[in-house]
Amino acid sequence: MSDFEFTDVTGQTLTKEPGSLNGESFVLKSLTDCTVYLLDYTSEVEVTDCKNCKIFIGPVDGPAIFNNCNSSQVTVACQQFQAKNCQDIRFGIYCCTQPSITGCSKIRIGCWMGAYPTLTAHFAAANLDPQANLWDKVYDISAEDGAQQSFEFVQSAHYWEVPISGQGPPENPVPAADGSTFQAGNGGGGGGSAAADSNGNHDFGGALESSHSAVFGGTGGGSFGNSGGGFGGGFGNAPMENGNTSTPAAGGGSDGENPKAAAVREQLRKRLGEQEEKERATKTELVQKAASYLEQFYERRSASRSQREKDNREAESMLTVAGPKGDTEWERALDYVNFGFTRPNGSDLSRMKGLLFSAKSKNVPVKSS
C-alpha cells in the first residue's frame, strides 16, 4: 500500500494520524471488517467496495465518494458527498453542499457527530464552515426517476470521540442536529493513547475500542448501538466489529419513534412534496410554452408560404399578360433574365451570360417540343 491508500485489507484497524495527509487525496478500496480512521484533512476521498467496515473520515476539501459499499457505518465531513450503489450504510454527514445518492438502498443519514483533537483546525484547513451543514438536504437521484426513496433520517445521541495521546481533548466545531454544541466526553469513551505501528499507523488500543464501541455497538448505547437514540432502527440490524449485530431499541422503529427523528422525517416529507408540486407546475408551464411556440411557428410558416404563393401568382400573371419582349426566341428568353442580379455565394455567371448573348446574336435555332 502507498501512503495515501488502504486497499485489500481484512480485519484490521487502519489509521492516519493528524499531520500525515495534509490535504492529499486518499483511497479506501476493497476493505472488509476493518475500522478506519483518517484523522487529518484531505483534498478528496474515494471509498470503493468496502464491506462491514467502520470508517471515520476527517474534513475533505472536495468530494467524498462512496461506491458499491455495504453493511458499514461511516462518519464523514466534506465539500461534496456522493453515494452510488451502496446498501445498508449508516452515514453521519457534514456537507456544505447538497449530498446526493443514486442507486442505493437501506441508507440511514444523520448529522456529523465526530470528534478528535485538532478537528477545528482541520475544518479551517479544508475550507469548511462548521455552521453550514446541509446534511439533511439530501438529493435522491433515483427517486427523481420514479424509484422509491432509498434513505431515511435518523438522530444520533452520542458522539464518536477519538482521543489521541498528547494532542489534547477531542473537539468538534459542528453543531448537532438540535443545535447543541459538543462537550468532550459525550461520546461515552474514555481517554487513551495512540501508539504507532511499524508502518506509522496508529492502533488506538483498548481505550479507543471502548470509545468507538460506545458509538457503534454494545450495550453501552451510542450512535449506532442498542440505545436506539442514535442511528439504530430502520432497516434492521447492523453488523458490528465482533461479527454480532446490534438490536434496535423498542423505541427505534415506527412505533414510539424518537420525536426529533419524526419531526425531521415529517419536514422531509413536506419538503419533497413541495418540491414535487413545484416541479410538476414547472413541467406544465414548459409544456404549455412549447405548445404555444409550435402553434406560432406553424402559423408563421403557413403565412409565409401563402404570401410566397400569392407573390408568385401575381408575377406569373403579369408575365402572361405582358409577355417577354423581343422578335426572336433568344431575345424573349433573355428578357426574363435579370443580369444585374448578383448571387450571394459569388458564383461566376459570366460564361453563362456570354453563351446567352452569343445565341441571341447568331439567332441559334430553337427546336420546339
Short mmCIF file of C-alpha atoms in Angstrom, two decimals:
data_model
loop_
_atom_site.label_atom_id
_atom_site.label_comp_id
_atom_site.label_asym_id
_atom_site.label_seq_id
_atom_site.Cartn_x
_atom_site.Cartn_y
_atom_site.Cartn_z
CA MET A 1 0.00 0.00 0.00
CA SER A 2 1.11 3.54 -0.68
CA ASP A 3 0.99 6.30 1.93
CA PHE A 4 -2.30 7.53 0.50
CA GLU A 5 -4.41 4.41 0.24
CA PHE A 6 -5.71 1.45 2.21
CA THR A 7 -6.53 -1.42 -0.16
CA ASP A 8 -7.28 -5.14 0.06
CA VAL A 9 -7.25 -5.41 3.86
CA THR A 10 -9.38 -7.61 6.12
CA GLY A 11 -9.96 -7.38 9.84
CA GLN A 12 -7.53 -4.59 10.76
CA THR A 13 -7.60 -1.14 12.34
CA LEU A 14 -6.13 1.36 9.88
CA THR A 15 -5.24 4.90 10.93
CA LYS A 16 -3.82 8.10 9.51
CA GLU A 17 -2.99 10.48 12.36
CA PRO A 18 -3.05 14.32 12.24
CA GLY A 19 -0.27 15.69 10.03
CA SER A 20 0.14 12.54 7.94
CA LEU A 21 -2.01 13.60 4.97
CA ASN A 22 -2.00 17.43 4.91
CA GLY A 23 -4.51 17.89 2.10
CA GLU A 24 -3.57 14.92 -0.09
CA SER A 25 -6.24 12.71 -1.68
CA PHE A 26 -6.87 9.26 -0.21
CA VAL A 27 -8.36 5.95 -1.40
CA LEU A 28 -10.09 3.20 0.58
CA LYS A 29 -10.71 0.11 -1.57
CA SER A 30 -11.71 -3.50 -1.01
CA LEU A 31 -11.73 -3.38 2.79
CA THR A 32 -13.62 -5.99 4.83
CA ASP A 33 -14.31 -5.96 8.59
CA CYS A 34 -11.94 -3.01 9.09
CA THR A 35 -12.02 0.06 11.31
CA VAL A 36 -10.55 3.10 9.55
CA TYR A 37 -9.54 6.48 11.00
CA LEU A 38 -8.50 9.33 8.67
CA LEU A 39 -7.73 11.94 11.32
CA ASP A 40 -6.42 14.66 9.03
CA TYR A 41 -7.76 16.93 6.30
CA THR A 42 -7.64 15.73 2.68
CA SER A 43 -8.49 17.04 -0.78
CA GLU A 44 -10.56 14.04 -1.91
CA VAL A 45 -11.54 10.64 -0.54
CA GLU A 46 -12.87 7.73 -2.60
CA VAL A 47 -14.28 4.67 -0.85
CA THR A 48 -14.97 1.63 -3.06
CA ASP A 49 -16.07 -1.96 -2.37
CA CYS A 50 -15.89 -1.76 1.40
CA LYS A 51 -17.93 -4.21 3.49
CA ASN A 52 -18.72 -4.44 7.21
CA CYS A 53 -16.43 -1.50 7.99
CA LYS A 54 -16.45 1.41 10.42
CA ILE A 55 -14.97 4.46 8.76
CA PHE A 56 -14.14 7.87 10.29
CA ILE A 57 -13.13 10.47 7.69
CA GLY A 58 -11.92 13.89 8.78
CA PRO A 59 -12.54 17.11 6.78
CA VAL A 60 -12.31 16.77 2.99
CA ASP A 61 -11.71 19.91 0.89
CA GLY A 62 -13.51 18.31 -2.05
CA PRO A 63 -15.65 15.25 -2.77
CA ALA A 64 -16.12 12.16 -0.65
CA ILE A 65 -17.35 9.42 -2.99
CA PHE A 66 -18.71 6.05 -1.88
CA ASN A 67 -19.12 3.31 -4.50
CA ASN A 68 -20.52 -0.20 -4.05
CA CYS A 69 -20.16 -0.26 -0.26
CA ASN A 70 -22.46 -2.18 2.07
CA SER A 71 -23.19 -3.06 5.69
CA SER A 72 -20.94 -0.31 7.06
CA GLN A 73 -21.02 2.73 9.33
CA VAL A 74 -19.42 6.00 8.25
CA THR A 75 -18.91 9.48 9.61
CA VAL A 76 -17.53 11.98 7.09
CA ALA A 77 -17.08 15.75 6.64
CA CYS A 78 -16.67 17.05 3.09
CA GLN A 79 -17.41 19.71 0.48
CA GLN A 80 -19.40 17.30 -1.73
CA PHE A 81 -20.93 13.97 -0.77
CA GLN A 82 -21.85 11.24 -3.27
CA ALA A 83 -23.01 7.68 -2.62
CA LYS A 84 -23.55 5.30 -5.56
CA ASN A 85 -24.88 1.74 -5.45
CA CYS A 86 -24.46 1.41 -1.68
CA GLN A 87 -26.60 -0.76 0.60
CA ASP A 88 -27.28 -0.79 4.34
CA ILE A 89 -24.99 2.12 5.22
CA ARG A 90 -25.34 4.48 8.17
CA PHE A 91 -23.83 7.87 7.39
CA GLY A 92 -23.07 10.68 9.83
CA ILE A 93 -22.55 13.62 7.47
CA TYR A 94 -21.19 17.12 7.43
CA CYS A 95 -21.52 18.56 3.92
CA CYS A 96 -21.57 22.22 2.89
CA THR A 97 -23.35 21.36 -0.39
CA GLN A 98 -26.37 19.16 -1.09
CA PRO A 99 -25.47 15.48 -0.56
CA SER A 100 -26.53 13.17 -3.39
CA ILE A 101 -27.22 9.44 -3.58
CA THR A 102 -28.14 7.20 -6.51
CA GLY A 103 -28.82 3.52 -6.93
CA CYS A 104 -28.73 2.99 -3.15
CA SER A 105 -30.95 1.15 -0.69
CA LYS A 106 -31.36 1.00 3.09
CA ILE A 107 -29.42 4.21 3.68
CA ARG A 108 -29.66 5.96 7.05
CA ILE A 109 -28.40 9.51 7.35
CA GLY A 110 -27.68 11.60 10.42
CA CYS A 111 -25.78 14.75 11.33
CA TRP A 112 -21.98 14.64 11.73
CA MET A 113 -21.13 13.58 15.30
CA GLY A 114 -17.36 13.01 15.12
CA ALA A 115 -14.70 14.49 17.37
CA TYR A 116 -10.93 14.28 17.72
CA PRO A 117 -8.10 16.65 18.73
CA THR A 118 -7.25 19.41 16.16
CA LEU A 119 -10.53 18.81 14.27
CA THR A 120 -11.40 22.52 14.37
CA ALA A 121 -8.09 23.42 12.69
CA HIS A 122 -8.67 20.73 10.07
CA PHE A 123 -12.11 22.16 9.24
CA ALA A 124 -10.44 25.53 8.62
CA ALA A 125 -7.67 23.96 6.53
CA ALA A 126 -10.30 22.19 4.38
CA ASN A 127 -12.26 25.45 3.91
CA LEU A 128 -15.35 24.04 5.62
CA ASP A 129 -17.69 26.31 7.57
CA PRO A 130 -18.86 24.30 10.61
CA GLN A 131 -22.13 26.26 10.70
CA ALA A 132 -23.05 25.47 7.07
CA ASN A 133 -24.01 21.81 7.34
CA LEU A 134 -26.56 20.65 4.72
CA TRP A 135 -26.60 17.02 5.86
CA ASP A 136 -30.42 16.91 5.74
CA LYS A 137 -30.79 18.35 2.19
CA VAL A 138 -30.24 15.01 0.50
CA TYR A 139 -30.92 14.69 -3.23
CA ASP A 140 -32.00 11.16 -4.13
CA ILE A 141 -31.39 10.94 -7.88
CA SER A 142 -33.05 7.53 -8.23
CA ALA A 143 -36.22 8.82 -6.57
CA GLU A 144 -36.37 11.60 -9.17
CA ASP A 145 -36.55 8.87 -11.82
CA GLY A 146 -39.58 7.30 -10.15
CA ALA A 147 -37.89 4.80 -7.81
CA GLN A 148 -38.78 4.58 -4.13
CA GLN A 149 -36.86 6.86 -1.77
CA SER A 150 -33.79 4.93 -0.63
CA PHE A 151 -32.88 6.72 2.60
CA GLU A 152 -34.25 7.85 5.94
CA PHE A 153 -33.06 10.36 8.51
CA VAL A 154 -32.00 9.25 11.99
CA GLN A 155 -30.88 11.15 15.05
CA SER A 156 -27.59 10.49 16.84
CA ALA A 157 -27.47 10.96 20.60
CA HIS A 158 -23.74 10.28 21.11
CA TYR A 159 -20.51 11.48 19.57
CA TRP A 160 -17.82 9.28 18.07
CA GLU A 161 -14.86 10.63 20.04
CA VAL A 162 -11.31 9.65 19.06
CA PRO A 163 -8.79 10.65 21.77
CA ILE A 164 -5.11 10.87 20.80
CA SER A 165 -2.34 10.90 23.36
CA GLY A 166 -0.59 14.26 23.68
CA GLN A 167 -2.97 16.05 21.29
CA GLY A 168 -5.41 17.47 23.82
CA PRO A 169 -9.10 16.64 24.22
CA PRO A 170 -11.34 15.72 21.29
CA GLU A 171 -13.15 18.66 19.70
CA ASN A 172 -15.92 19.21 17.21
CA PRO A 173 -16.93 22.65 15.87
CA VAL A 174 -20.08 21.40 14.12
CA PRO A 175 -23.41 21.85 15.94
CA ALA A 176 -25.53 18.75 16.39
CA ALA A 177 -28.87 18.38 14.61
CA ASP A 178 -30.66 20.02 17.54
CA GLY A 179 -28.19 22.95 17.55
CA SER A 180 -26.31 21.85 20.65
CA THR A 181 -22.52 22.12 20.78
CA PHE A 182 -20.01 19.40 21.54
CA GLN A 183 -18.67 18.82 25.02
CA ALA A 184 -15.72 16.44 25.38
CA GLY A 185 -16.75 13.15 26.94
CA ASN A 186 -20.22 12.96 25.34
CA GLY A 187 -19.19 10.01 23.19
CA GLY A 188 -19.08 7.63 26.10
CA GLY A 189 -15.41 6.69 25.58
CA GLY A 190 -12.60 7.44 27.95
CA GLY A 191 -9.17 8.80 27.34
CA GLY A 192 -6.39 6.80 25.81
CA SER A 193 -3.22 6.97 23.84
CA ALA A 194 -2.45 6.26 20.22
CA ALA A 195 0.57 4.07 19.59
CA ALA A 196 2.03 3.94 16.09
CA ASP A 197 2.83 0.61 14.45
CA SER A 198 5.83 -0.12 12.22
CA ASN A 199 4.05 1.44 9.25
CA GLY A 200 3.45 4.71 11.06
CA ASN A 201 -0.24 3.95 11.53
CA HIS A 202 -1.86 4.25 14.92
CA ASP A 203 -3.65 1.50 16.75
CA PHE A 204 -5.66 3.34 19.36
CA GLY A 205 -5.84 0.29 21.61
CA GLY A 206 -8.39 -0.59 24.23
CA ALA A 207 -9.30 2.96 25.16
CA LEU A 208 -10.46 3.73 21.64
CA GLU A 209 -12.09 0.36 21.28
CA SER A 210 -14.24 1.22 24.27
CA SER A 211 -14.84 4.66 22.84
CA HIS A 212 -16.00 3.58 19.42
CA SER A 213 -17.92 0.65 20.87
CA ALA A 214 -20.00 3.28 22.65
CA VAL A 215 -20.65 4.79 19.27
CA PHE A 216 -21.13 1.72 17.09
CA GLY A 217 -22.49 -1.04 19.31
CA GLY A 218 -22.51 -2.92 22.57
CA THR A 219 -24.85 -2.47 25.45
CA GLY A 220 -23.35 0.88 26.40
CA GLY A 221 -25.62 2.56 23.86
CA GLY A 222 -24.49 5.15 21.35
CA SER A 223 -24.93 6.50 17.89
CA PHE A 224 -25.15 3.07 16.26
CA GLY A 225 -25.76 0.97 19.40
CA ASN A 226 -28.61 -0.65 21.21
CA SER A 227 -29.85 2.54 22.82
CA GLY A 228 -31.94 3.48 19.77
CA GLY A 229 -31.10 7.14 20.35
CA GLY A 230 -28.63 7.24 17.50
CA PHE A 231 -28.60 5.51 14.12
CA GLY A 232 -30.45 2.47 15.44
CA GLY A 233 -33.66 1.11 13.99
CA GLY A 234 -34.95 1.47 10.50
CA PHE A 235 -33.60 -1.20 8.17
CA GLY A 236 -32.64 -3.94 10.63
CA ASN A 237 -29.55 -4.98 12.48
CA ALA A 238 -26.14 -3.53 11.60
CA PRO A 239 -23.06 -5.81 11.70
CA MET A 240 -20.58 -4.96 14.43
CA GLU A 241 -16.82 -5.40 14.65
CA ASN A 242 -17.07 -8.70 16.52
CA GLY A 243 -19.46 -10.14 13.95
CA ASN A 244 -22.55 -9.71 16.12
CA THR A 245 -25.42 -7.46 15.28
CA SER A 246 -26.93 -4.67 17.26
CA THR A 247 -30.57 -4.94 18.21
CA PRO A 248 -32.65 -1.80 17.60
CA ALA A 249 -34.36 -0.45 20.66
CA ALA A 250 -38.07 -0.84 21.04
CA GLY A 251 -38.48 2.89 20.53
CA GLY A 252 -36.30 2.98 17.41
CA GLY A 253 -38.95 1.80 14.96
CA SER A 254 -42.01 3.47 13.56
CA ASP A 255 -43.95 2.83 16.83
CA GLY A 256 -42.83 5.15 19.62
CA GLU A 257 -40.39 6.87 17.27
CA ASN A 258 -37.95 9.42 18.58
CA PRO A 259 -39.82 12.78 18.36
CA LYS A 260 -36.84 14.55 16.78
CA ALA A 261 -36.48 11.85 14.13
CA ALA A 262 -40.23 12.00 13.48
CA ALA A 263 -40.05 15.78 13.10
CA VAL A 264 -37.13 15.52 10.67
CA ARG A 265 -38.96 12.87 8.65
CA GLU A 266 -42.11 15.00 8.52
CA GLN A 267 -40.11 18.04 7.39
CA LEU A 268 -38.51 15.92 4.67
CA ARG A 269 -41.91 14.61 3.55
CA LYS A 270 -43.28 18.15 3.31
CA ARG A 271 -40.17 19.42 1.51
CA LEU A 272 -40.27 16.58 -1.02
CA GLY A 273 -44.00 17.19 -1.54
CA GLU A 274 -43.43 20.89 -2.15
CA GLN A 275 -40.54 20.13 -4.49
CA GLU A 276 -42.65 17.62 -6.43
CA GLU A 277 -45.51 20.13 -6.75
CA LYS A 278 -43.13 22.85 -7.90
CA GLU A 279 -41.55 20.54 -10.50
CA ARG A 280 -44.99 19.49 -11.71
CA ALA A 281 -46.01 23.14 -12.14
CA THR A 282 -42.74 23.92 -13.93
CA LYS A 283 -43.22 20.95 -16.26
CA THR A 284 -46.79 22.02 -17.06
CA GLU A 285 -45.61 25.56 -17.80
CA LEU A 286 -42.84 24.29 -20.10
CA VAL A 287 -45.28 22.04 -21.97
CA GLN A 288 -47.68 24.95 -22.45
CA LYS A 289 -44.89 27.22 -23.68
CA ALA A 290 -43.68 24.55 -26.10
CA ALA A 291 -47.19 24.02 -27.46
CA SER A 292 -47.67 27.79 -27.89
CA TYR A 293 -44.30 28.09 -29.65
CA LEU A 294 -45.12 25.28 -32.07
CA GLU A 295 -48.51 26.79 -32.83
CA GLN A 296 -46.98 30.19 -33.56
CA PHE A 297 -44.21 28.58 -35.63
CA TYR A 298 -46.66 26.75 -37.88
CA GLU A 299 -48.82 29.88 -38.19
CA ARG A 300 -45.80 31.91 -39.31
CA ARG A 301 -44.69 29.21 -41.73
CA SER A 302 -48.19 28.92 -43.20
CA ALA A 303 -48.48 32.70 -43.56
CA SER A 304 -45.06 32.91 -45.20
CA ARG A 305 -45.91 30.13 -47.67
CA SER A 306 -49.24 31.76 -48.53
CA GLN A 307 -47.53 35.09 -49.15
CA ARG A 308 -44.91 33.50 -51.43
CA GLU A 309 -47.59 31.69 -53.41
CA LYS A 310 -49.52 34.94 -53.80
CA ASP A 311 -46.42 36.85 -54.96
CA ASN A 312 -45.56 34.09 -57.45
CA ARG A 313 -49.05 34.07 -58.90
CA GLU A 314 -49.04 37.84 -59.31
CA ALA A 315 -45.64 37.75 -61.03
CA GLU A 316 -46.78 34.94 -63.30
CA SER A 317 -49.96 36.77 -64.29
CA MET A 318 -48.01 39.89 -65.19
CA LEU A 319 -45.71 37.87 -67.45
CA THR A 320 -48.67 36.15 -69.05
CA VAL A 321 -50.38 39.44 -69.83
CA ALA A 322 -47.41 41.49 -70.95
CA GLY A 323 -45.21 38.66 -72.23
CA PRO A 324 -41.50 38.91 -72.86
CA LYS A 325 -40.14 41.44 -75.33
CA GLY A 326 -38.21 40.52 -78.48
CA ASP A 327 -38.63 39.32 -82.03
CA THR A 328 -36.70 36.05 -81.62
CA GLU A 329 -36.83 33.22 -79.10
CA TRP A 330 -33.45 34.20 -77.66
CA GLU A 331 -34.46 37.87 -77.29
CA ARG A 332 -37.61 36.83 -75.42
CA ALA A 333 -35.63 34.35 -73.28
CA LEU A 334 -33.08 37.00 -72.33
CA ASP A 335 -35.88 39.33 -71.34
CA TYR A 336 -36.63 37.00 -68.43
CA VAL A 337 -33.08 37.27 -67.06
CA ASN A 338 -32.02 39.95 -64.59
CA PHE A 339 -28.35 40.43 -65.46
CA GLY A 340 -27.89 42.92 -62.63
CA PHE A 341 -28.55 40.19 -60.01
CA THR A 342 -25.51 39.02 -58.03
CA ARG A 343 -25.62 35.58 -56.40
CA PRO A 344 -24.99 35.63 -52.64
CA ASN A 345 -22.29 32.98 -52.85
CA GLY A 346 -20.40 34.94 -55.51
CA SER A 347 -20.71 32.32 -58.30
CA ASP A 348 -19.22 33.44 -61.63
CA LEU A 349 -22.04 33.58 -64.24
CA SER A 350 -20.09 35.49 -66.89
CA ARG A 351 -19.66 32.43 -69.14
CA MET A 352 -23.39 31.67 -68.99
CA LYS A 353 -24.16 35.25 -69.88
CA GLY A 354 -21.70 35.07 -72.78
CA LEU A 355 -23.37 31.94 -74.17
CA LEU A 356 -26.82 33.53 -73.98
CA PHE A 357 -25.73 36.69 -75.78
CA SER A 358 -23.88 34.63 -78.43
CA ALA A 359 -27.03 32.58 -79.06
CA LYS A 360 -29.06 35.77 -79.35
CA SER A 361 -26.68 37.46 -81.80
CA LYS A 362 -26.46 34.33 -84.02
CA ASN A 363 -30.16 33.57 -83.55
CA VAL A 364 -29.40 29.89 -82.94
CA PRO A 365 -32.44 27.86 -83.96
CA VAL A 366 -34.57 26.56 -81.10
CA LYS A 367 -36.26 23.25 -81.54
CA SER A 368 -39.88 23.28 -80.43
CA SER A 369 -41.01 20.33 -78.34
#
